[in-house]
Short mmCIF file of C-alpha atoms and ligand atoms in Angstrom, two decimals:
data_model
loop_
_atom_site.label_atom_id
_atom_site.label_comp_id
_atom_site.label_asym_id
_atom_site.label_seq_id
_atom_site.Cartn_x
_atom_site.Cartn_y
_atom_site.Cartn_z
CA UNK A 7 41.93 -24.69 70.94
CA UNK A 8 43.91 -22.52 68.53
CA UNK A 9 42.59 -22.02 65.03
CA UNK A 10 45.46 -24.11 63.70
CA UNK A 11 44.91 -27.09 65.98
CA UNK A 12 41.15 -26.89 65.33
CA UNK A 13 41.85 -27.08 61.61
CA UNK A 14 44.18 -30.02 62.11
CA UNK A 15 41.54 -31.81 64.16
CA UNK A 16 38.95 -31.59 61.38
CA UNK A 17 39.27 -34.52 58.97
CA UNK A 18 39.73 -33.18 55.48
CA UNK A 19 37.67 -35.74 53.66
CA UNK A 20 34.41 -35.87 51.75
CA UNK A 21 32.40 -38.02 54.12
CA UNK A 22 30.33 -35.60 56.19
CA UNK A 23 28.65 -33.64 53.43
CA UNK A 24 25.48 -35.46 52.32
CA UNK A 25 25.08 -33.99 48.86
CA UNK A 26 21.67 -33.08 47.41
CA UNK A 27 20.35 -34.75 44.24
CA UNK A 28 23.74 -36.44 43.77
CA UNK A 29 24.88 -40.06 43.77
CA UNK A 30 27.08 -39.50 46.83
CA UNK A 31 29.18 -42.67 46.63
CA UNK A 32 30.01 -42.26 42.96
CA UNK A 33 30.74 -38.54 43.37
CA UNK A 34 33.09 -39.08 46.28
CA UNK A 35 35.10 -41.61 44.25
CA UNK A 36 35.59 -39.06 41.44
CA UNK A 37 34.66 -35.60 42.74
CA UNK A 38 34.00 -32.72 40.40
CA UNK A 39 35.11 -29.77 42.48
CA UNK A 40 34.66 -26.13 41.59
CA UNK A 41 36.65 -23.57 43.55
CA UNK A 42 36.00 -20.21 41.95
CA UNK A 43 34.29 -18.52 39.02
CA UNK A 44 34.36 -15.44 36.82
CA UNK A 45 31.94 -14.42 34.06
CA UNK A 46 31.43 -17.45 31.77
CA UNK A 47 33.89 -19.74 33.53
CA UNK A 48 34.34 -21.93 36.55
CA UNK A 49 37.78 -22.92 37.83
CA UNK A 50 38.71 -26.19 39.50
CA UNK A 51 40.91 -26.09 42.64
CA UNK A 52 43.87 -26.77 40.32
CA UNK A 53 42.94 -23.75 38.22
CA UNK A 54 41.49 -25.51 35.17
CA UNK A 55 38.95 -23.22 33.44
CA UNK A 56 35.53 -24.75 32.65
CA UNK A 57 33.03 -23.11 30.33
CA UNK A 58 29.71 -22.86 32.19
CA UNK A 59 26.97 -24.25 29.96
CA UNK A 60 24.33 -24.19 32.69
CA UNK A 61 24.53 -20.86 34.53
CA UNK A 62 25.21 -22.92 37.64
CA UNK A 63 21.78 -24.45 38.16
CA UNK A 64 19.98 -22.15 35.71
CA UNK A 65 20.59 -19.20 38.00
CA UNK A 66 23.71 -17.08 37.30
CA UNK A 67 22.04 -15.27 34.41
CA UNK A 68 24.38 -12.24 34.58
CA UNK A 69 27.49 -14.46 34.65
CA UNK A 70 29.67 -15.29 37.63
CA UNK A 71 31.15 -13.03 40.27
CA UNK A 72 30.15 -9.86 38.53
CA UNK A 73 31.87 -6.92 40.22
CA UNK A 74 28.74 -4.82 40.92
CA UNK A 75 26.95 -7.75 42.54
CA UNK A 76 30.02 -8.68 44.61
CA UNK A 77 30.42 -5.07 45.76
CA UNK A 78 26.72 -4.74 46.62
CA UNK A 79 26.85 -7.85 48.81
CA UNK A 80 30.08 -6.73 50.50
CA UNK A 81 28.73 -3.26 51.21
CA UNK A 82 25.43 -4.59 52.48
CA UNK A 83 27.15 -7.04 54.83
CA UNK A 84 29.10 -4.15 56.31
CA UNK A 85 26.02 -1.91 56.65
CA UNK A 86 23.13 -4.14 57.77
CA UNK A 87 23.55 -7.87 58.21
CA UNK A 88 19.98 -8.63 59.18
CA UNK A 89 16.74 -6.95 60.19
CA UNK A 90 13.65 -8.79 61.46
CA UNK A 91 11.40 -9.72 58.58
CA UNK A 92 8.20 -9.69 60.66
CA UNK A 93 6.83 -6.34 61.91
CA UNK A 94 10.04 -4.56 60.77
CA UNK A 95 11.66 -4.07 57.41
CA UNK A 96 14.67 -2.48 55.73
CA UNK A 97 14.46 -0.05 52.80
CA UNK A 98 15.97 -2.32 50.14
CA UNK A 99 13.13 -4.84 50.58
CA UNK A 100 10.63 -2.25 49.34
CA UNK A 101 12.96 -1.06 46.61
CA UNK A 102 13.51 -4.55 45.25
CA UNK A 103 9.79 -5.42 45.41
CA UNK A 104 8.98 -2.28 43.39
CA UNK A 105 11.68 -3.09 40.85
CA UNK A 106 10.47 -6.68 40.39
CA UNK A 107 6.85 -5.52 40.13
CA UNK A 108 7.86 -2.97 37.49
CA UNK A 109 9.41 -5.77 35.42
CA UNK A 110 6.33 -7.98 35.62
CA UNK A 111 3.53 -7.75 33.08
CA UNK A 112 -0.02 -6.54 33.81
CA UNK A 113 -1.11 -5.99 37.39
CA UNK A 114 1.31 -8.49 38.91
CA UNK A 115 2.41 -5.80 41.29
CA UNK A 116 2.87 -7.26 44.77
CA UNK A 117 5.87 -9.32 45.82
CA UNK A 118 6.16 -11.80 48.70
CA UNK A 119 9.79 -12.75 49.34
CA UNK A 120 11.23 -16.09 50.43
CA UNK A 121 14.57 -17.86 49.94
CA UNK A 122 14.25 -20.45 47.19
CA UNK A 123 12.15 -21.75 44.37
CA UNK A 124 10.67 -24.46 46.58
CA UNK A 125 9.55 -21.87 49.10
CA UNK A 126 8.17 -19.70 46.31
CA UNK A 127 6.00 -22.58 45.11
CA UNK A 128 4.71 -23.42 48.57
CA UNK A 129 4.06 -19.72 49.18
CA UNK A 130 2.04 -19.38 45.97
CA UNK A 131 0.01 -22.52 46.69
CA UNK A 132 -0.73 -21.27 50.22
CA UNK A 133 -1.71 -17.82 48.94
CA UNK A 134 -4.06 -19.48 46.43
CA UNK A 135 -5.78 -21.52 49.13
CA UNK A 136 -5.98 -18.57 51.54
CA UNK A 137 -7.26 -16.27 48.78
CA UNK A 138 -10.28 -18.47 48.14
CA UNK A 139 -10.77 -18.83 51.89
CA UNK A 140 -10.85 -15.08 52.57
CA UNK A 141 -13.33 -14.64 49.73
CA UNK A 142 -15.71 -17.16 51.25
CA UNK A 143 -14.86 -19.95 48.78
CA UNK A 144 -13.06 -22.25 51.21
CA UNK A 145 -14.24 -25.33 49.31
CA UNK A 146 -11.68 -24.52 46.63
CA UNK A 147 -8.80 -26.59 47.97
CA UNK A 148 -7.75 -28.73 45.03
CA UNK A 149 -4.40 -27.98 43.38
CA UNK A 150 -3.59 -29.04 39.83
CA UNK A 151 -0.04 -29.58 38.60
CA UNK A 152 1.32 -31.30 35.52
CA UNK A 153 3.15 -34.53 34.77
CA UNK A 154 6.89 -33.93 34.32
CA UNK A 155 6.56 -30.64 36.22
CA UNK A 156 9.22 -29.69 38.76
CA UNK A 157 8.22 -27.32 41.51
CA UNK A 158 10.98 -27.85 44.03
CA UNK A 159 11.11 -30.18 46.98
CA UNK A 160 8.65 -28.91 49.60
CA UNK A 161 5.61 -31.08 50.23
CA UNK A 162 3.47 -28.69 48.19
CA UNK A 163 5.95 -28.68 45.33
CA UNK A 164 6.41 -32.44 45.12
CA UNK A 165 2.64 -32.94 45.37
CA UNK A 166 1.87 -30.77 42.34
CA UNK A 167 5.13 -31.83 40.68
CA UNK A 168 5.19 -34.72 38.27
CA UNK A 169 8.48 -36.54 38.74
CA UNK A 170 8.05 -40.03 40.13
CA UNK A 171 11.33 -40.27 42.05
CA UNK A 172 10.65 -36.97 43.79
CA UNK A 173 7.29 -38.29 44.99
CA UNK A 174 7.35 -42.02 45.59
CA UNK A 175 9.52 -42.06 48.72
CA UNK A 176 7.63 -39.39 50.62
CA UNK A 177 4.32 -40.79 51.68
CA UNK A 178 0.85 -39.56 50.84
CA UNK A 179 1.87 -36.00 49.90
CA UNK A 180 -0.84 -33.30 49.84
CA UNK A 181 -4.38 -34.54 49.53
CA UNK A 182 -6.58 -33.34 46.70
CA UNK A 183 -4.02 -32.87 43.95
CA UNK A 184 -4.51 -33.76 40.30
CA UNK A 185 -2.24 -33.50 37.26
CA UNK A 186 -2.54 -32.34 33.67
CA UNK A 187 -0.76 -34.49 31.09
CA UNK A 188 2.73 -33.38 30.13
CA UNK A 189 3.12 -31.77 26.74
CA UNK A 190 5.99 -33.75 25.23
CA UNK A 191 5.44 -36.05 22.27
CA UNK A 192 8.54 -37.01 20.34
CA UNK A 193 6.66 -38.30 17.33
CA UNK A 194 4.94 -34.96 16.87
CA UNK A 195 7.62 -32.57 18.11
CA UNK A 196 11.10 -34.00 17.51
CA UNK A 197 13.82 -31.42 16.74
CA UNK A 198 11.55 -28.40 17.29
CA UNK A 199 13.12 -24.99 17.64
CA UNK A 200 11.07 -22.94 20.06
CA UNK A 201 7.48 -23.83 20.97
CA UNK A 202 6.29 -26.93 19.12
CA UNK A 203 3.30 -26.60 16.79
CA UNK A 204 1.60 -29.70 18.18
CA UNK A 205 0.00 -29.97 21.59
CA UNK A 206 -2.14 -26.90 22.45
CA UNK A 207 -5.14 -29.22 22.82
CA UNK A 208 -3.51 -30.85 25.85
CA UNK A 209 -4.59 -27.81 27.89
CA UNK A 210 -8.20 -28.93 27.36
CA UNK A 211 -7.56 -31.76 29.78
CA UNK A 212 -8.19 -29.19 32.48
CA UNK A 213 -11.85 -29.30 31.46
CA UNK A 214 -11.87 -33.04 32.12
CA UNK A 215 -10.32 -32.53 35.57
CA UNK A 216 -12.81 -29.78 36.39
CA UNK A 217 -15.70 -31.96 35.23
CA UNK A 218 -14.45 -34.76 37.48
CA UNK A 219 -14.03 -32.69 40.67
CA UNK A 220 -16.26 -29.64 40.03
CA UNK A 221 -14.84 -26.14 39.71
CA UNK A 222 -16.05 -25.25 43.21
CA UNK A 223 -13.32 -27.54 44.63
CA UNK A 224 -10.41 -26.34 42.49
CA UNK A 225 -8.12 -23.59 43.82
CA UNK A 226 -5.26 -23.29 41.34
CA UNK A 227 -3.32 -24.70 38.44
CA UNK A 228 0.48 -24.46 38.50
CA UNK A 229 2.71 -25.00 35.46
CA UNK A 230 6.17 -24.08 34.27
CA UNK A 231 6.00 -22.08 31.01
CA UNK A 232 8.93 -24.30 29.99
CA UNK A 233 9.45 -27.47 31.99
CA UNK A 234 13.17 -27.27 32.70
CA UNK A 235 14.14 -30.00 35.10
CA UNK A 236 12.60 -32.84 33.12
CA UNK A 237 14.61 -31.92 30.06
CA UNK A 238 13.62 -28.56 28.55
CA UNK A 239 10.05 -29.04 27.36
CA UNK A 240 8.74 -25.79 25.86
CA UNK A 241 4.95 -25.58 26.03
CA UNK A 242 3.26 -25.95 22.64
CA UNK A 243 2.10 -22.88 20.74
CA UNK A 244 -1.27 -21.71 22.04
CA UNK A 245 -1.24 -23.98 25.11
CA UNK A 246 -0.85 -21.32 27.80
CA UNK A 247 -3.56 -18.96 26.46
CA UNK A 248 -5.90 -21.96 26.36
CA UNK A 249 -5.07 -22.83 29.96
CA UNK A 250 -5.67 -19.20 30.96
CA UNK A 251 -9.09 -19.20 29.28
CA UNK A 252 -10.20 -22.40 31.02
CA UNK A 253 -9.00 -21.10 34.40
CA UNK A 254 -10.91 -17.86 33.85
CA UNK A 255 -14.05 -19.72 32.89
CA UNK A 256 -14.01 -21.65 36.17
CA UNK A 257 -12.61 -19.07 38.61
CA UNK A 258 -9.38 -21.06 39.03
CA UNK A 259 -6.11 -19.25 39.74
CA UNK A 260 -3.27 -19.78 37.28
CA UNK A 261 0.27 -19.86 38.69
CA UNK A 262 3.35 -19.79 36.50
CA UNK A 263 6.43 -21.30 38.09
CA UNK A 264 9.07 -19.06 36.50
CA UNK A 265 11.90 -20.10 38.79
CA UNK A 266 13.91 -20.97 35.68
CA UNK A 267 12.20 -18.89 33.01
CA UNK A 268 12.25 -15.63 34.99
CA UNK A 269 14.91 -12.97 34.49
CA UNK A 270 15.67 -13.30 30.83
CA UNK A 271 16.01 -17.00 30.15
CA UNK A 272 13.38 -16.90 27.38
CA UNK A 273 14.26 -13.42 26.16
CA UNK A 274 11.90 -11.49 28.45
CA UNK A 275 11.87 -10.54 32.11
CA UNK A 276 9.24 -13.26 32.52
CA UNK A 277 8.02 -15.92 30.10
CA UNK A 278 4.47 -14.68 30.74
CA UNK A 279 5.39 -11.78 28.47
CA UNK A 280 6.68 -14.06 25.72
CA UNK A 281 3.39 -15.93 25.73
CA UNK A 282 1.12 -12.92 26.17
CA UNK A 283 -0.55 -14.57 29.15
CA UNK A 284 -0.92 -12.94 32.55
CA UNK A 285 -1.04 -15.54 35.29
CA UNK A 286 -2.47 -14.73 38.73
CA UNK A 287 0.88 -15.42 40.38
CA UNK A 288 4.46 -15.92 39.27
CA UNK A 289 7.01 -17.86 41.34
CA UNK A 290 10.57 -16.66 40.89
CA UNK A 291 14.01 -17.38 42.42
CA UNK A 292 17.45 -18.12 40.94
CA UNK A 293 18.00 -15.24 38.48
CA UNK A 294 16.62 -12.61 40.86
CA UNK A 295 20.09 -12.39 42.45
CA UNK A 296 21.87 -14.01 39.51
CA UNK A 297 22.39 -16.89 41.91
CA UNK A 298 24.69 -14.94 44.20
CA UNK A 299 22.53 -15.07 47.35
CA UNK A 300 19.56 -17.39 47.91
CA UNK A 301 16.27 -15.63 47.26
CA UNK A 302 12.83 -16.46 45.92
CA UNK A 303 9.48 -14.79 45.76
CA UNK A 304 5.94 -14.69 44.48
CA UNK A 305 4.44 -11.95 42.35
CA UNK A 306 0.70 -11.63 42.89
CA UNK A 307 -1.88 -9.68 40.93
CA UNK A 308 -3.49 -6.72 42.65
CA UNK A 309 -6.91 -8.35 43.23
CA UNK A 310 -5.26 -11.29 44.98
CA UNK A 311 -3.25 -9.08 47.30
CA UNK A 312 -6.20 -6.75 47.87
CA UNK A 313 -8.52 -9.59 48.84
CA UNK A 314 -6.44 -9.97 52.02
CA UNK A 315 -6.46 -6.26 52.93
CA UNK A 316 -9.62 -6.33 55.01
CA UNK A 317 -10.37 -6.56 58.71
CA UNK A 318 -8.76 -4.63 61.54
CA UNK A 319 -5.56 -2.87 60.48
CA UNK A 320 -3.55 -4.14 63.45
CA UNK A 321 -4.18 -7.76 62.41
CA UNK A 322 -1.79 -9.83 60.30
CA UNK A 323 -3.39 -10.46 56.91
CA UNK A 324 -1.44 -13.54 55.81
CA UNK A 325 0.00 -16.00 58.33
CA UNK A 326 3.04 -16.91 56.32
CA UNK A 327 6.66 -15.79 56.02
CA UNK A 328 10.28 -16.73 56.60
CA UNK A 329 12.93 -15.42 58.99
CA UNK A 330 14.99 -14.61 55.92
CA UNK A 331 12.22 -13.18 53.70
CA UNK A 332 13.83 -10.21 51.91
CA UNK A 333 17.19 -10.79 53.60
CA UNK A 334 19.33 -7.64 53.26
CA UNK A 335 22.16 -9.44 51.42
CA UNK A 336 19.71 -10.99 48.98
CA UNK A 337 18.01 -7.64 48.37
CA UNK A 338 21.34 -5.94 47.75
CA UNK A 339 22.37 -8.70 45.34
CA UNK A 340 18.96 -8.55 43.67
CA UNK A 341 19.11 -4.81 43.09
CA UNK A 342 22.62 -5.09 41.64
CA UNK A 343 21.59 -8.00 39.41
CA UNK A 344 18.56 -6.09 38.09
CA UNK A 345 20.82 -3.10 37.38
CA UNK A 346 23.17 -5.34 35.39
CA UNK A 347 20.33 -6.93 33.44
CA UNK A 348 19.12 -3.45 32.51
CA UNK A 349 22.50 -1.84 31.80
CA UNK A 350 23.65 -4.73 29.62
CA UNK A 351 20.19 -5.33 28.16
CA UNK A 352 20.65 -9.02 28.88
CA UNK A 353 17.04 -10.12 28.35
CA UNK A 354 17.08 -8.64 24.84
CA UNK A 355 20.49 -10.21 24.32
CA UNK A 356 19.01 -13.65 25.08
CA UNK A 357 16.28 -12.98 22.54
CA UNK A 358 18.77 -11.88 19.91
CA UNK A 359 20.98 -14.92 20.46
CA UNK A 360 18.08 -17.39 20.40
CA UNK A 361 18.17 -18.18 16.62
CA UNK A 362 21.95 -18.71 16.61
CA UNK A 363 21.71 -20.78 19.77
CA UNK A 364 18.93 -22.94 18.28
CA UNK A 365 20.72 -23.46 14.95
CA UNK A 366 23.97 -24.38 16.67
CA UNK A 367 22.19 -26.79 19.01
CA UNK A 368 20.56 -28.50 16.03
CA UNK A 369 24.02 -29.12 14.54
CA UNK A 370 24.22 -32.08 16.95
CA UNK A 371 21.36 -33.79 15.09
CA UNK A 372 22.70 -36.96 13.47
CA UNK A 373 25.35 -37.64 16.11
CA UNK A 374 25.22 -41.17 17.53
CA UNK A 375 22.48 -41.71 20.12
CA UNK A 376 20.92 -38.25 19.74
CA UNK A 377 17.15 -38.86 19.75
CA UNK A 378 15.82 -35.32 20.03
CA UNK A 379 16.96 -31.72 20.48
CA UNK A 380 14.69 -28.99 21.83
CA UNK A 381 15.44 -25.32 22.25
CA UNK A 382 13.65 -22.25 23.52
CA UNK A 383 15.22 -18.95 24.60
CA UNK A 384 18.74 -19.70 25.76
CA UNK A 385 18.01 -23.29 26.73
CA UNK A 386 18.49 -26.61 25.02
CA UNK A 387 17.57 -30.18 25.89
CA UNK A 388 19.29 -33.05 24.12
CA UNK A 389 17.84 -36.53 24.60
CA UNK A 390 20.30 -39.38 24.28
CA UNK A 391 19.44 -43.03 23.86
CA UNK A 392 19.78 -44.90 27.15
CA UNK A 393 22.45 -47.52 27.43
CA UNK A 394 21.20 -51.09 27.71
CA UNK A 395 22.64 -51.28 31.25
CA UNK A 396 20.53 -48.50 32.64
CA UNK A 397 18.77 -45.18 32.26
CA UNK A 398 21.06 -42.29 33.08
CA UNK A 399 24.37 -44.08 32.44
CA UNK A 400 25.00 -42.39 29.12
CA UNK A 401 23.93 -38.98 30.38
CA UNK A 402 26.31 -39.12 33.33
CA UNK A 403 29.11 -40.42 31.12
CA UNK A 404 28.67 -37.46 28.77
CA UNK A 405 28.56 -34.99 31.66
CA UNK A 406 31.73 -36.50 33.13
CA UNK A 407 33.47 -36.47 29.74
CA UNK A 408 32.52 -32.80 29.29
CA UNK A 409 33.93 -31.96 32.70
CA UNK A 410 37.11 -34.02 32.45
CA UNK A 411 38.10 -33.79 28.80
CA UNK A 412 36.23 -30.84 27.32
CA UNK A 413 36.33 -28.32 30.20
CA UNK A 414 32.60 -27.78 29.89
CA UNK A 415 29.90 -27.91 32.57
CA UNK A 416 26.59 -29.39 31.43
CA UNK A 417 23.59 -30.57 33.41
CA UNK A 418 22.06 -34.00 33.09
CA UNK A 419 18.67 -35.46 34.01
CA UNK A 420 18.44 -39.12 33.13
CA UNK A 421 19.86 -39.27 29.63
CA UNK A 422 18.91 -35.72 28.74
CA UNK A 423 21.59 -33.06 28.61
CA UNK A 424 20.30 -29.62 29.54
CA UNK A 425 22.06 -26.40 28.59
CA UNK A 426 21.22 -22.96 29.98
CA UNK A 427 24.26 -20.68 29.79
CA UNK A 428 24.61 -17.28 31.44
CA UNK A 429 22.96 -14.65 29.23
CA UNK A 430 26.34 -12.97 28.69
CA UNK A 431 27.52 -15.90 26.54
CA UNK A 432 29.39 -14.77 23.41
CA UNK A 433 28.67 -16.05 19.90
CA UNK A 434 32.01 -17.86 19.81
CA UNK A 435 31.25 -19.44 23.14
CA UNK A 436 27.94 -20.77 21.79
CA UNK A 437 29.90 -22.56 19.08
CA UNK A 438 32.37 -23.78 21.69
CA UNK A 439 29.63 -25.23 23.94
CA UNK A 440 28.17 -27.35 21.14
CA UNK A 441 31.53 -28.40 19.68
CA UNK A 442 32.65 -29.62 23.07
CA UNK A 443 29.35 -31.36 23.78
CA UNK A 444 29.31 -32.92 20.32
CA UNK A 445 32.79 -34.40 20.86
CA UNK A 446 31.76 -35.74 24.26
CA UNK A 447 28.58 -37.35 22.85
CA UNK A 448 30.57 -38.93 20.02
CA UNK A 449 33.17 -40.27 22.43
CA UNK A 450 30.69 -42.05 24.73
CA UNK A 451 29.54 -45.35 23.25
C1 PLP B 502 10.59 -24.60 37.96
C2 PLP B 502 11.25 -24.77 39.28
N1 PLP B 502 10.56 -24.56 40.39
C3 PLP B 502 11.12 -24.67 41.61
C4 PLP B 502 12.44 -25.02 41.74
C5 PLP B 502 13.03 -25.18 43.11
O1 PLP B 502 13.94 -24.18 43.37
P1 PLP B 502 14.95 -24.35 44.61
O2 PLP B 502 15.90 -25.43 44.26
O3 PLP B 502 15.57 -22.99 44.71
O4 PLP B 502 14.13 -24.67 45.81
C6 PLP B 502 13.20 -25.23 40.60
C7 PLP B 502 14.63 -25.58 40.69
O5 PLP B 502 15.28 -25.91 39.73
C8 PLP B 502 12.59 -25.12 39.33
O6 PLP B 502 13.27 -25.37 38.21
#
């Protein structure tokens, strides 16, 4: 079959693609298609420019289609497409691991690569369990997550995660999981810029969980330093140090899921630095390649890594890994992204823009149906009142209005609008994002 007749034989419709986390039937009636991108903008197939208020899915931190990242991927594809990840390696894997370790605080200096945030979470949970096992504390099997946490879609991630729809369809999940309470309280925290004052005491609930199960059964606690997917919930002031202290007291590992907060989102390479707390592991993904090639990973502290480095040297120390761990294209993209972050000082830029971003976001206070606005780093969550006919209707209507009439891409979870622009956003563009969103919110009754 010639290429032309093969093309003609393929139906050009939307049916075959089963879209993730999308209402497929509604989408296919009114598709929102994106064909290309550059810097702060997406372009529809017709060429309409859309301002990107969400860095894709919180990932294109350096902006879209940046020339050095594009060139790095192109060159890498021409030089080495793939090398086996087990028992062999390519030089850029080591280079990128060293660069990521150098960015991380404290002794978080070993990197295990995978391909997504979900894999990073499952990797960290497995390392935690195996760590206790190799140290002769195999009874520590319990994993503690948090309500309203999102840790991807693997069975480990949905088990420690705290979003009902991500859990209720999928059976019994992992056994032996418990959850901390979430940290959001509108009465106490409404319209907070940055970390809310109220709520550090919620970390003490870990003591209750430990008292219930006994510390000897608890392996790890995993939390996002800022819960992104359930609507931008910054952790309260003092909460994370308190969690760290309780984990230390009971020999429990603390894992930060920094899949969103890593690589500048909160004004630092990792949020751990912002909060002055060194977790035992950090999960990362998304911003590592500025979204250009799938990649994830786990940073582990030296004692965790070293605990595995015993036994005969010919023997595999950790029975875990992915065919595409440290894929050459991802490593090339990662190195180029880290160069861009450094050359353009983008993490510091996020920090500098944070006050302007927060003030501009708060200008939406008082618009119809706006119940709360939260900001931290270059993120904002705006809660809208649900329509009487259903949760999520207003949120989707605002997102659609932004796309269709305002040429703005926003993200929506339920009736919460989430904003997380590329870190290259200009001051004028910050004003533009909130003007456009404000008009869209006002237009949707
Ligand atoms: C905190 C957090 N962890 C894990 C994930 C899962 O990442 P992925 O979709 O790459 O599997 C996400 C995705 O948004 C996330 O926000």
